């Protein structure tokens, strides 16, 4: 007589990775996927507790330390996955029990490996960035300080990979408000959108960021990559910027604006209200606007409260 195989055993035989678990969730009900993840989390918790006790009894043993560290990392990943699936299961219950993705699990995995946040000297998050080639990444220029000129270094954190990198500032464009960061090693990146920008108008996009600005009053959601629906509205005069509608938070500057397949359209720079205030100040103080500012001014003059401005990837991914 063969033993009864649980849903978790069947899934475990297929794969134990977060990526495959999310893919499997689209084939099964959201609740089953959550149960699988919870079972794996419980198993890891027991293994971690045992490893912790063994390590505490003999902290000088390298093998016990390595095992404890490895399980601690796996446990954190499993906790994040259960949290994500619990949220998804609630949403799926309201839509007939099936998951409906704003962005596919495959694209989510790509984005998690390529999008990071920048840290200051006190390890506070100050903005977001994204890799657009194996060694180059982009962020909003105003995320950097005056002292962080070309040749200086910037520390970034990629929570999806539990990785911290030190990158060099290779270019700063204060007028277009972007900065290029250079990595000394190859890295995962998002493919750059290469079609005519006019085709973006009226499309559904996704903003990927870390909601750093809510850390003070909602720390449980901060520094965790999230995806928000965005609507492309119109282009600027010179087709360098895109006006889009999306909910954003302080600290989202530099967040990746992407298509549903993970292709990089551009980076979020500012909300319309902040842009309008800055441009109005420029008019009063200097009584003139640069060509860049005129283009943006025309773009946001009739904007809504939820409107945002993105710099298109064709500008920085030359």
PDB file of N, CA, C and O in Angstrom, residues 209-250:
ATOM      1  N   UNK A 209       8.793  49.321  -6.850  1.00  0.00           N
ATOM      2  CA  UNK A 209       9.551  50.113  -5.886  1.00  0.00           C
ATOM      3  C   UNK A 209       9.474  49.522  -4.490  1.00  0.00           C
ATOM      4  O   UNK A 209       8.850  48.473  -4.270  1.00  0.00           O
ATOM      5  N   UNK A 210      10.092  50.222  -3.534  1.00  0.00           N
ATOM      6  CA  UNK A 210      10.215  49.694  -2.175  1.00  0.00           C
ATOM      7  C   UNK A 210       9.440  50.485  -1.114  1.00  0.00           C
ATOM      8  O   UNK A 210       9.547  50.185   0.066  1.00  0.00           O
ATOM      9  N   UNK A 211       8.701  51.529  -1.505  1.00  0.00           N
ATOM     10  CA  UNK A 211       7.892  52.294  -0.551  1.00  0.00           C
ATOM     11  C   UNK A 211       8.698  52.715   0.678  1.00  0.00           C
ATOM     12  O   UNK A 211       8.274  52.568   1.823  1.00  0.00           O
ATOM     13  N   UNK A 212       9.894  53.236   0.425  1.00  0.00           N
ATOM     14  CA  UNK A 212      10.802  53.635   1.503  1.00  0.00           C
ATOM     15  C   UNK A 212      10.183  54.718   2.383  1.00  0.00           C
ATOM     16  O   UNK A 212      10.403  54.756   3.593  1.00  0.00           O
ATOM     17  N   UNK A 213       9.381  55.590   1.787  1.00  0.00           N
ATOM     18  CA  UNK A 213       8.835  56.721   2.513  1.00  0.00           C
ATOM     19  C   UNK A 213       7.850  56.387   3.604  1.00  0.00           C
ATOM     20  O   UNK A 213       7.524  57.243   4.434  1.00  0.00           O
ATOM     21  N   UNK A 214       7.336  55.140   3.649  1.00  0.00           N
ATOM     22  CA  UNK A 214       6.363  54.791   4.693  1.00  0.00           C
ATOM     23  C   UNK A 214       7.024  54.032   5.849  1.00  0.00           C
ATOM     24  O   UNK A 214       6.344  53.525   6.737  1.00  0.00           O
ATOM     25  N   UNK A 215       8.358  53.970   5.815  1.00  0.00           N
ATOM     26  CA  UNK A 215       9.073  53.172   6.814  1.00  0.00           C
ATOM     27  C   UNK A 215       8.800  53.641   8.239  1.00  0.00           C
ATOM     28  O   UNK A 215       8.690  52.829   9.161  1.00  0.00           O
ATOM     29  N   UNK A 216       8.657  54.943   8.434  1.00  0.00           N
ATOM     30  CA  UNK A 216       8.497  55.490   9.784  1.00  0.00           C
ATOM     31  C   UNK A 216       7.187  55.055  10.430  1.00  0.00           C
ATOM     32  O   UNK A 216       7.147  54.747  11.623  1.00  0.00           O
ATOM     33  N   UNK A 217       6.093  55.013   9.643  1.00  0.00           N
ATOM     34  CA  UNK A 217       4.798  54.701  10.240  1.00  0.00           C
ATOM     35  C   UNK A 217       4.222  53.353   9.794  1.00  0.00           C
ATOM     36  O   UNK A 217       3.211  52.898  10.341  1.00  0.00           O
ATOM     37  N   UNK A 218       4.843  52.685   8.837  1.00  0.00           N
ATOM     38  CA  UNK A 218       4.404  51.348   8.432  1.00  0.00           C
ATOM     39  C   UNK A 218       5.625  50.512   8.049  1.00  0.00           C
ATOM     40  O   UNK A 218       5.774  50.096   6.898  1.00  0.00           O
ATOM     41  N   UNK A 219       6.521  50.260   9.012  1.00  0.00           N
ATOM     42  CA  UNK A 219       7.783  49.578   8.702  1.00  0.00           C
ATOM     43  C   UNK A 219       7.606  48.163   8.164  1.00  0.00           C
ATOM     44  O   UNK A 219       8.494  47.640   7.503  1.00  0.00           O
ATOM     45  N   UNK A 220       6.447  47.529   8.455  1.00  0.00           N
ATOM     46  CA  UNK A 220       6.253  46.155   7.991  1.00  0.00           C
ATOM     47  C   UNK A 220       6.132  46.059   6.472  1.00  0.00           C
ATOM     48  O   UNK A 220       6.267  44.984   5.899  1.00  0.00           O
ATOM     49  N   UNK A 221       5.869  47.206   5.798  1.00  0.00           N
ATOM     50  CA  UNK A 221       5.732  47.198   4.344  1.00  0.00           C
ATOM     51  C   UNK A 221       6.918  47.839   3.637  1.00  0.00           C
ATOM     52  O   UNK A 221       7.045  47.742   2.423  1.00  0.00           O
ATOM     53  N   UNK A 222       7.782  48.504   4.389  1.00  0.00           N
ATOM     54  CA  UNK A 222       8.888  49.236   3.782  1.00  0.00           C
ATOM     55  C   UNK A 222      10.036  48.316   3.398  1.00  0.00           C
ATOM     56  O   UNK A 222      10.249  47.266   4.005  1.00  0.00           O
ATOM     57  N   UNK A 223      10.781  48.713   2.349  1.00  0.00           N
ATOM     58  CA  UNK A 223      11.955  47.998   1.861  1.00  0.00           C
ATOM     59  C   UNK A 223      11.621  46.594   1.361  1.00  0.00           C
ATOM     60  O   UNK A 223      12.475  45.714   1.311  1.00  0.00           O
ATOM     61  N   UNK A 224      10.358  46.378   1.005  1.00  0.00           N
ATOM     62  CA  UNK A 224       9.950  45.139   0.361  1.00  0.00           C
ATOM     63  C   UNK A 224       9.421  45.507  -1.020  1.00  0.00           C
ATOM     64  O   UNK A 224       8.574  46.374  -1.152  1.00  0.00           O
ATOM     65  N   UNK A 225       9.948  44.856  -2.031  1.00  0.00           N
ATOM     66  CA  UNK A 225       9.578  45.204  -3.392  1.00  0.00           C
ATOM     67  C   UNK A 225       8.087  44.977  -3.611  1.00  0.00           C
ATOM     68  O   UNK A 225       7.549  43.922  -3.272  1.00  0.00           O
ATOM     69  N   UNK A 226       7.440  45.995  -4.166  1.00  0.00           N
ATOM     70  CA  UNK A 226       6.017  45.899  -4.464  1.00  0.00           C
ATOM     71  C   UNK A 226       5.739  46.363  -5.877  1.00  0.00           C
ATOM     72  O   UNK A 226       6.535  47.076  -6.497  1.00  0.00           O
ATOM     73  N   UNK A 227       4.584  45.963  -6.404  1.00  0.00           N
ATOM     74  CA  UNK A 227       4.205  46.283  -7.777  1.00  0.00           C
ATOM     75  C   UNK A 227       2.869  47.034  -7.776  1.00  0.00           C
ATOM     76  O   UNK A 227       1.909  46.585  -7.155  1.00  0.00           O
ATOM     77  N   UNK A 228       2.837  48.168  -8.471  1.00  0.00           N
ATOM     78  CA  UNK A 228       1.640  49.008  -8.516  1.00  0.00           C
ATOM     79  C   UNK A 228       1.233  49.241  -9.964  1.00  0.00           C
ATOM     80  O   UNK A 228       2.073  49.523 -10.818  1.00  0.00           O
ATOM     81  N   UNK A 229      -0.059  49.135 -10.225  1.00  0.00           N
ATOM     82  CA  UNK A 229      -0.575  49.365 -11.574  1.00  0.00           C
ATOM     83  C   UNK A 229      -0.386  50.823 -11.968  1.00  0.00           C
ATOM     84  O   UNK A 229      -0.617  51.731 -11.173  1.00  0.00           O
ATOM     85  N   UNK A 230       0.044  51.041 -13.203  1.00  0.00           N
ATOM     86  CA  UNK A 230       0.256  52.393 -13.726  1.00  0.00           C
ATOM     87  C   UNK A 230      -0.364  52.500 -15.114  1.00  0.00           C
ATOM     88  O   UNK A 230      -0.352  51.535 -15.884  1.00  0.00           O
ATOM     89  N   UNK A 231      -0.901  53.674 -15.421  1.00  0.00           N
ATOM     90  CA  UNK A 231      -1.520  53.925 -16.726  1.00  0.00           C
ATOM     91  C   UNK A 231      -0.728  54.995 -17.469  1.00  0.00           C
ATOM     92  O   UNK A 231      -0.558  56.109 -16.961  1.00  0.00           O
ATOM     93  N   UNK A 232      -0.243  54.659 -18.663  1.00  0.00           N
ATOM     94  CA  UNK A 232       0.495  55.626 -19.477  1.00  0.00           C
ATOM     95  C   UNK A 232      -0.480  56.619 -20.089  1.00  0.00           C
ATOM     96  O   UNK A 232      -1.441  56.235 -20.757  1.00  0.00           O
ATOM     97  N   UNK A 233      -0.229  57.939 -19.877  1.00  0.00           N
ATOM     98  CA  UNK A 233      -1.176  58.970 -20.311  1.00  0.00           C
ATOM     99  C   UNK A 233      -0.708  59.667 -21.586  1.00  0.00           C
ATOM    100  O   UNK A 233      -1.397  59.658 -22.606  1.00  0.00           O
ATOM    101  N   UNK A 234       0.469  60.269 -21.550  1.00  0.00           N
ATOM    102  CA  UNK A 234       0.946  60.994 -22.729  1.00  0.00           C
ATOM    103  C   UNK A 234       2.456  61.215 -22.643  1.00  0.00           C
ATOM    104  O   UNK A 234       3.062  61.022 -21.588  1.00  0.00           O
ATOM    105  N   UNK A 235       3.062  61.634 -23.754  1.00  0.00           N
ATOM    106  CA  UNK A 235       4.494  61.889 -23.835  1.00  0.00           C
ATOM    107  C   UNK A 235       4.786  63.385 -23.763  1.00  0.00           C
ATOM    108  O   UNK A 235       3.918  64.211 -24.072  1.00  0.00           O
ATOM    109  N   UNK A 236       6.016  63.726 -23.406  1.00  0.00           N
ATOM    110  CA  UNK A 236       6.439  65.125 -23.390  1.00  0.00           C
ATOM    111  C   UNK A 236       6.748  65.584 -24.808  1.00  0.00           C
ATOM    112  O   UNK A 236       6.753  64.792 -25.760  1.00  0.00           O
ATOM    113  N   UNK A 237       7.034  66.875 -24.970  1.00  0.00           N
ATOM    114  CA  UNK A 237       7.286  67.453 -26.294  1.00  0.00           C
ATOM    115  C   UNK A 237       8.392  66.739 -27.061  1.00  0.00           C
ATOM    116  O   UNK A 237       8.311  66.551 -28.273  1.00  0.00           O
ATOM    117  N   UNK A 238       9.448  66.355 -26.340  1.00  0.00           N
ATOM    118  CA  UNK A 238      10.607  65.756 -26.993  1.00  0.00           C
ATOM    119  C   UNK A 238      10.667  64.237 -26.828  1.00  0.00           C
ATOM    120  O   UNK A 238      11.693  63.618 -27.100  1.00  0.00           O
ATOM    121  N   UNK A 239       9.557  63.649 -26.387  1.00  0.00           N
ATOM    122  CA  UNK A 239       9.466  62.188 -26.213  1.00  0.00           C
ATOM    123  C   UNK A 239      10.516  61.623 -25.262  1.00  0.00           C
ATOM    124  O   UNK A 239      10.929  60.465 -25.393  1.00  0.00           O
ATOM    125  N   UNK A 240      10.949  62.447 -24.302  1.00  0.00           N
ATOM    126  CA  UNK A 240      11.913  61.974 -23.312  1.00  0.00           C
ATOM    127  C   UNK A 240      11.241  61.541 -22.009  1.00  0.00           C
ATOM    128  O   UNK A 240      11.839  60.802 -21.224  1.00  0.00           O
ATOM    129  N   UNK A 241      10.024  62.017 -21.804  1.00  0.00           N
ATOM    130  CA  UNK A 241       9.310  61.748 -20.558  1.00  0.00           C
ATOM    131  C   UNK A 241       7.903  61.231 -20.842  1.00  0.00           C
ATOM    132  O   UNK A 241       7.312  61.547 -21.876  1.00  0.00           O
ATOM    133  N   UNK A 242       7.417  60.464 -19.874  1.00  0.00           N
ATOM    134  CA  UNK A 242       6.069  59.904 -19.964  1.00  0.00           C
ATOM    135  C   UNK A 242       5.272  60.314 -18.733  1.00  0.00           C
ATOM    136  O   UNK A 242       5.748  60.154 -17.603  1.00  0.00           O
ATOM    137  N   UNK A 243       4.091  60.854 -18.948  1.00  0.00           N
ATOM    138  CA  UNK A 243       3.172  61.145 -17.846  1.00  0.00           C
ATOM    139  C   UNK A 243       2.350  59.887 -17.603  1.00  0.00           C
ATOM    140  O   UNK A 243       1.762  59.333 -18.534  1.00  0.00           O
ATOM    141  N   UNK A 244       2.329  59.426 -16.366  1.00  0.00           N
ATOM    142  CA  UNK A 244       1.557  58.221 -16.043  1.00  0.00           C
ATOM    143  C   UNK A 244       0.807  58.406 -14.726  1.00  0.00           C
ATOM    144  O   UNK A 244       1.180  59.233 -13.895  1.00  0.00           O
ATOM    145  N   UNK A 245      -0.252  57.647 -14.561  1.00  0.00           N
ATOM    146  CA  UNK A 245      -1.071  57.728 -13.349  1.00  0.00           C
ATOM    147  C   UNK A 245      -0.769  56.515 -12.476  1.00  0.00           C
ATOM    148  O   UNK A 245      -0.879  55.376 -12.913  1.00  0.00           O
ATOM    149  N   UNK A 246      -0.377  56.771 -11.218  1.00  0.00           N
ATOM    150  CA  UNK A 246       0.007  55.677 -10.328  1.00  0.00           C
ATOM    151  C   UNK A 246       0.118  56.201  -8.897  1.00  0.00           C
ATOM    152  O   UNK A 246       0.468  57.368  -8.686  1.00  0.00           O
ATOM    153  N   UNK A 247      -0.164  55.365  -7.933  1.00  0.00           N
ATOM    154  CA  UNK A 247       0.055  55.716  -6.534  1.00  0.00           C
ATOM    155  C   UNK A 247       1.536  55.549  -6.207  1.00  0.00           C
ATOM    156  O   UNK A 247       2.111  54.485  -6.429  1.00  0.00           O
ATOM    157  N   UNK A 248       2.169  56.601  -5.695  1.00  0.00           N
ATOM    158  CA  UNK A 248       3.583  56.547  -5.344  1.00  0.00           C
ATOM    159  C   UNK A 248       3.787  57.068  -3.920  1.00  0.00           C
ATOM    160  O   UNK A 248       2.896  57.693  -3.341  1.00  0.00           O
ATOM    161  N   UNK A 249       4.958  56.817  -3.375  1.00  0.00           N
ATOM    162  CA  UNK A 249       5.303  57.245  -2.029  1.00  0.00           C
ATOM    163  C   UNK A 249       6.641  57.982  -2.053  1.00  0.00           C
ATOM    164  O   UNK A 249       7.416  57.866  -3.011  1.00  0.00           O
ATOM    165  N   UNK A 250       6.903  58.724  -1.001  1.00  0.00           N
ATOM    166  CA  UNK A 250       8.217  59.363  -0.874  1.00  0.00           C
ATOM    167  C   UNK A 250       9.286  58.272  -0.895  1.00  0.00           C
ATOM    168  O   UNK A 250       9.111  57.210  -0.304  1.00  0.00           O
TER     169      UNK A 250
END
